[in-house]
Coordinates of C-alpha atoms and ligand atoms in Angstrom, one line a residue:
M1 CA 13.5 -0.4 -15.8
F2 CA 11.0 -2.6 -13.6
S3 CA 7.5 -3.9 -14.4
H4 CA 4.5 -4.4 -12.1
A5 CA 1.8 -6.4 -13.3
P6 CA -2.0 -4.5 -12.5
V7 CA -3.9 -6.4 -10.2
M8 CA -7.5 -6.8 -11.1
I9 CA -7.4 -4.2 -13.6
N10 CA -10.8 -4.9 -15.4
E11 CA -12.5 -5.6 -12.2
S12 CA -11.3 -2.8 -10.4
L13 CA -12.0 -0.4 -13.3
D14 CA -15.4 -1.6 -14.6
S15 CA -15.9 -0.6 -10.9
L16 CA -14.3 2.8 -10.8
M17 CA -15.1 4.1 -14.6
L18 CA -19.0 4.8 -14.8
N19 CA -18.3 8.3 -17.0
K20 CA -16.0 7.8 -19.8
S21 CA -15.7 11.7 -20.1
G22 CA -15.2 11.7 -15.8
A23 CA -12.4 12.8 -13.6
Y24 CA -10.8 10.3 -12.0
L25 CA -7.7 10.1 -9.4
D26 CA -5.2 7.6 -9.2
C27 CA -3.7 7.8 -5.5
T28 CA -1.2 5.0 -5.9
F29 CA 0.1 5.5 -9.3
G30 CA 3.2 2.8 -8.9
L31 CA 4.3 1.5 -12.3
G32 CA 1.3 3.6 -13.6
G33 CA -0.5 0.1 -14.7
H34 CA -3.9 1.2 -13.8
S35 CA -3.2 4.9 -14.7
K36 CA -2.2 3.9 -18.5
E37 CA -5.9 1.8 -18.5
I38 CA -7.6 4.3 -17.1
L39 CA -6.4 6.8 -20.0
K40 CA -7.3 4.3 -22.5
R41 CA -10.8 4.1 -21.2
L42 CA -11.3 7.8 -21.0
D43 CA -12.5 9.5 -23.8
S44 CA -11.2 13.3 -25.0
R45 CA -13.1 15.4 -22.3
G46 CA -11.9 12.7 -19.6
S47 CA -9.3 13.8 -17.1
L48 CA -7.1 11.5 -14.9
S49 CA -4.6 13.2 -11.9
A50 CA -2.4 10.5 -10.2
I51 CA -0.2 11.0 -7.1
D52 CA 2.7 8.5 -5.5
Q53 CA 4.8 9.1 -2.4
D54 CA 7.9 7.6 -4.0
Q55 CA 10.3 9.5 -6.1
A56 CA 11.3 6.6 -8.1
V57 CA 7.9 6.6 -10.1
L58 CA 8.7 10.1 -11.5
K59 CA 10.5 8.8 -14.8
Y60 CA 7.5 6.4 -15.2
A61 CA 4.8 9.3 -15.0
N62 CA 7.0 11.7 -17.2
K63 CA 6.6 9.0 -19.9
I64 CA 2.8 9.7 -20.1
Q65 CA 2.9 12.6 -22.4
D66 CA -0.9 13.0 -22.3
P67 CA -2.8 16.4 -21.8
R68 CA -5.4 14.4 -19.5
F69 CA -3.1 13.5 -17.3
K70 CA -1.5 15.2 -14.5
F71 CA 1.2 13.8 -11.9
Q72 CA 1.7 14.9 -8.5
Y73 CA 4.3 13.9 -5.9
S74 CA 2.8 13.9 -2.8
K75 CA 1.7 11.3 0.1
F76 CA -2.4 10.5 -0.3
S77 CA -3.4 12.1 3.1
K78 CA -2.8 15.0 1.7
I79 CA -5.4 14.6 -1.2
G80 CA -7.9 17.3 0.5
E81 CA -5.5 19.8 0.5
L82 CA -4.1 19.2 -3.0
F83 CA -7.5 18.8 -4.7
L84 CA -9.3 21.4 -2.8
N85 CA -12.5 22.2 -4.7
K86 CA -12.1 19.6 -7.3
K87 CA -14.6 16.8 -7.9
F88 CA -13.7 13.3 -9.2
D89 CA -15.7 10.6 -10.4
G90 CA -13.9 7.8 -9.0
I91 CA -10.8 8.0 -6.8
F92 CA -8.6 4.5 -6.9
F93 CA -6.2 3.1 -4.5
D94 CA -4.3 -0.1 -4.9
L95 CA -2.1 -0.1 -1.6
G96 CA 1.0 -1.8 -0.6
V97 CA 4.5 -1.8 -2.1
S98 CA 5.0 -1.7 -6.3
S99 CA 7.2 -4.1 -7.9
L100 CA 9.5 -1.0 -8.3
Q101 CA 10.2 -1.2 -4.4
L102 CA 10.1 -4.6 -3.8
D103 CA 12.5 -5.9 -6.9
D104 CA 15.4 -3.4 -6.1
A105 CA 17.5 -4.8 -3.7
S106 CA 18.9 -1.2 -2.9
R107 CA 15.1 -0.1 -1.5
G108 CA 15.8 -2.7 1.3
F109 CA 12.1 -4.0 1.1
S110 CA 12.4 -7.6 0.3
F111 CA 14.2 -10.6 2.3
Q112 CA 14.1 -12.2 -1.1
R113 CA 16.5 -9.6 -2.3
N114 CA 19.3 -8.6 -0.3
G115 CA 20.5 -5.2 0.2
K116 CA 20.7 -2.4 2.9
L117 CA 17.6 -2.1 5.0
D118 CA 15.4 1.0 4.1
M119 CA 11.6 0.4 3.3
R120 CA 10.9 4.3 2.8
M121 CA 8.5 4.5 0.3
D122 CA 9.1 8.0 0.5
Q123 CA 13.0 8.7 0.2
T124 CA 12.4 11.8 2.4
N125 CA 11.2 10.2 5.2
K126 CA 13.8 10.8 8.2
I127 CA 13.6 7.4 9.4
S128 CA 14.6 4.1 7.4
A129 CA 14.2 0.6 9.0
L130 CA 17.6 0.2 9.3
D131 CA 17.3 3.5 11.9
W132 CA 14.6 2.2 13.8
I133 CA 15.4 -1.1 14.2
N134 CA 18.8 -0.7 15.5
K135 CA 17.4 2.1 18.4
A136 CA 14.1 0.9 19.4
K137 CA 13.5 -0.8 22.5
E138 CA 12.8 -4.4 22.6
Q139 CA 9.1 -4.1 23.9
E140 CA 8.7 -1.3 21.3
I141 CA 9.6 -3.8 18.5
A142 CA 8.0 -6.8 20.0
D143 CA 4.7 -4.7 19.9
I144 CA 4.9 -3.6 16.3
F145 CA 5.7 -7.3 15.2
Y146 CA 2.6 -8.4 17.2
Y147 CA 0.4 -5.4 16.3
L148 CA 1.2 -4.5 12.8
G149 CA 2.5 -8.2 11.9
E150 CA 0.3 -10.1 13.7
E151 CA 3.6 -12.3 14.2
R152 CA 2.9 -14.7 17.2
K153 CA 6.6 -14.9 17.8
S154 CA 7.0 -11.2 18.5
R155 CA 8.5 -11.6 21.8
L156 CA 11.1 -14.0 20.5
F157 CA 11.9 -12.0 17.5
A158 CA 12.3 -9.0 19.3
K159 CA 14.5 -10.3 21.8
R160 CA 17.1 -11.7 19.2
L161 CA 17.0 -8.9 17.3
V162 CA 17.9 -6.8 20.4
E163 CA 20.7 -9.6 21.3
R164 CA 22.2 -9.8 17.9
R165 CA 22.2 -6.0 17.2
K166 CA 24.6 -5.6 20.4
N167 CA 27.6 -7.3 18.5
K168 CA 26.7 -5.4 15.3
L169 CA 24.0 -3.0 13.7
I170 CA 21.8 -4.9 11.7
E171 CA 22.1 -3.4 8.3
S172 CA 20.8 -5.8 5.7
T173 CA 17.5 -7.5 4.9
E174 CA 19.5 -11.0 4.9
E175 CA 20.7 -10.2 8.4
L176 CA 17.0 -9.1 9.5
A177 CA 15.3 -11.9 7.7
A178 CA 17.7 -14.5 10.1
I179 CA 16.0 -13.2 13.0
A180 CA 13.0 -15.2 12.1
F181 CA 14.7 -17.7 10.1
A182 CA 17.1 -19.1 12.9
G183 CA 18.2 -22.8 13.1
K184 CA 14.8 -23.4 11.1
K185 CA 14.5 -25.2 7.6
Y186 CA 12.6 -22.9 5.3
A187 CA 10.6 -24.8 2.4
N188 CA 10.3 -22.0 -0.7
S189 CA 6.8 -23.1 -1.0
K190 CA 5.9 -22.1 2.7
K191 CA 5.8 -18.8 3.9
H192 CA 9.0 -17.2 4.7
P193 CA 9.3 -17.2 8.6
A194 CA 10.0 -13.7 8.0
T195 CA 7.2 -12.4 6.1
N196 CA 5.1 -10.9 9.2
I197 CA 7.9 -9.2 10.6
F198 CA 9.3 -7.3 7.3
R199 CA 5.3 -6.3 6.9
A200 CA 5.4 -4.8 10.6
I201 CA 8.5 -2.8 9.9
R202 CA 7.2 -1.3 6.7
I203 CA 3.9 -0.5 7.9
F204 CA 5.5 1.0 10.7
I205 CA 8.2 3.1 9.0
N206 CA 5.5 4.2 6.1
N207 CA 2.6 4.8 8.7
E208 CA 1.0 3.2 6.4
L209 CA -2.5 2.4 8.5
E210 CA -3.0 6.3 9.4
E211 CA -1.9 7.3 5.9
I212 CA -5.1 5.2 4.6
K213 CA -7.6 6.3 7.4
K214 CA -6.7 9.9 6.8
A215 CA -7.0 9.3 2.6
L216 CA -10.5 7.6 2.9
I217 CA -11.7 10.3 4.9
A218 CA -10.7 13.0 2.8
S219 CA -11.6 11.0 -0.2
I220 CA -15.4 11.7 0.7
D221 CA -15.4 15.4 0.4
L222 CA -13.5 15.1 -3.5
L223 CA -16.2 12.7 -4.8
Q224 CA -19.0 13.7 -6.8
D225 CA -22.6 12.2 -6.0
K226 CA -22.5 8.7 -7.0
G227 CA -18.9 9.0 -7.4
R228 CA -17.1 5.7 -7.1
L229 CA -14.2 4.5 -4.2
V230 CA -12.5 1.7 -5.4
V231 CA -9.9 0.2 -3.0
I232 CA -7.8 -2.9 -3.6
S233 CA -6.0 -4.0 0.1
F234 CA -3.5 -6.9 0.6
H235 CA -3.4 -7.4 3.9
S236 CA -6.3 -7.8 6.7
M237 CA -5.5 -5.1 8.7
E238 CA -5.9 -2.6 5.4
D239 CA -8.7 -4.4 4.5
R240 CA -10.4 -4.2 7.7
I241 CA -9.9 -0.3 7.7
V242 CA -11.6 -0.1 4.0
K243 CA -14.4 -2.4 5.2
N244 CA -15.4 -0.4 8.7
F245 CA -15.2 2.7 6.3
L246 CA -17.5 1.8 4.0
K247 CA -20.3 0.8 6.7
G248 CA -19.4 4.4 8.2
K249 CA -16.6 3.6 10.9
I250 CA -13.3 4.5 11.6
E251 CA -11.1 3.2 14.9
N252 CA -14.9 1.6 16.0
K253 CA -16.2 5.1 16.0
E254 CA -19.2 5.9 13.8
I255 CA -18.5 8.3 11.1
E256 CA -21.2 9.9 9.1
N257 CA -22.0 7.4 6.7
S258 CA -21.6 8.9 3.0
L259 CA -21.2 6.0 1.0
K260 CA -23.1 2.9 -0.4
I261 CA -21.3 -0.4 -0.3
I262 CA -21.6 -1.8 -4.2
G263 CA -21.4 -5.5 -4.4
K264 CA -19.7 -8.1 -2.6
I265 CA -15.7 -8.2 -2.4
I266 CA -13.7 -9.3 -5.3
K267 CA -10.9 -11.3 -5.4
P268 CA -8.2 -12.2 -8.4
S269 CA -9.1 -14.7 -10.8
Q270 CA -7.1 -18.6 -10.4
E271 CA -5.6 -17.1 -13.7
E272 CA -4.6 -14.0 -12.4
I273 CA -3.0 -15.4 -9.6
I274 CA -1.0 -18.0 -11.6
I275 CA 0.5 -15.6 -13.7
N276 CA 0.9 -13.0 -11.1
A277 CA 1.4 -14.5 -7.3
R278 CA 1.7 -11.2 -5.8
S279 CA -2.1 -10.8 -6.9
R280 CA -3.3 -13.6 -4.4
S281 CA -4.1 -12.0 -1.5
A282 CA -5.6 -9.0 -3.2
I283 CA -9.1 -7.9 -1.8
L284 CA -11.3 -5.2 -3.8
R285 CA -14.1 -3.0 -2.4
V286 CA -15.9 -0.5 -4.0
G287 CA -18.3 2.5 -2.5
E288 CA -20.4 4.8 -4.2
K289 CA -20.9 8.2 -2.6
L290 CA -24.5 8.9 -1.8
N291 CA -26.5 11.8 -3.1
G292 CA -25.1 14.6 -0.6
Ligands
SAM1 C1 0.7 -1.7 -5.4 S1 1.5 0.2 -5.8 C2 0.4 0.5 -7.2 C3 0.9 -0.1 -8.3 C4 0.0 0.6 -9.4 N1 -1.3 0.4 -9.4 C5 0.3 -0.3 -11.1 O1 -0.4 -0.7 -11.6 O2 1.7 0.3 -11.4 C6 1.4 1.0 -4.6 C7 2.1 2.5 -4.8 O3 1.2 3.1 -3.7 C8 2.4 4.1 -3.2 N2 1.8 4.3 -1.8 C9 1.8 3.7 -1.1 N3 1.1 4.4 0.2 C10 1.2 5.7 -0.4 C11 1.0 7.2 0.3 N4 0.8 7.1 1.8 N5 0.8 8.0 -0.4 C12 1.1 8.1 -1.6 N6 1.5 6.9 -2.3 C13 1.6 6.0 -1.3 C14 3.9 3.5 -3.5 O4 4.5 4.2 -3.1 C15 3.8 2.3 -4.4 O5 3.9 2.8 -5.7

């Protein structure tokens, strides 16, 4: 069994839950940390729907035996169709990967645990990281490293990758990490040189940025007037999408502004960062649906 320390649990749920008897949607169930706390805070009339695209979370969702709770296995870009005609008092996103994915070497997400490369959050997706990095063109790989990983050495790393795979398929997380590592000393205290390329491949394989945009747009119709949208993001690209969306923009295009920004961004406390290092890059933003 894996465990995942839920990030900014009080900060996020204090912003999300203004009505104890309300209906809520957790779009990123993971190991259920936030969902379980939402259920604790709800009274008997409240309800919680939760989704996740990772089948591995099913056994954790099935453990919650509570008539107010319903889990569905789905991508969050589909919430519009999944919850047609339903209205929520709050919709919550805790973006990124869970410990269930990162800590399990067989899911192939992490350079800290050697395993067969994979990185699919939804194991039914056709293309894994292993398939892609062994087939994609050098230029495409360099672009993904640059645009999705913000990696300054994108071209060099793409070139090395293509050279190495000529002799042998790149199959493990260790072999991929070595592309960025080559010849360098790496102190554990520093950011690992493969961090950006792992993140870039993960975002690409899971189509993460498109998923977020679609889900944010769909969430508007699913919110009651004055319903809350609460999003925790973990890197600048995710956060930029959320920030712009709250200002009424998607990809620099103005959309109808249906949300009011609530408060300033919230970051984890120093105490939380010490206990849970994974929280350190988290940014919480809150919007409220304007009266329609
Ligand atoms: C950071 S974890 C959530 C952790 C959770 N809040 C907890 O406390 O246990 C993010 C989860 O969102 C899921 N996820 C990411 N993108 C998704 C998408 N497009 N559709 C559905 N679930 C997604 C991942 O599979 C992962 O389980």
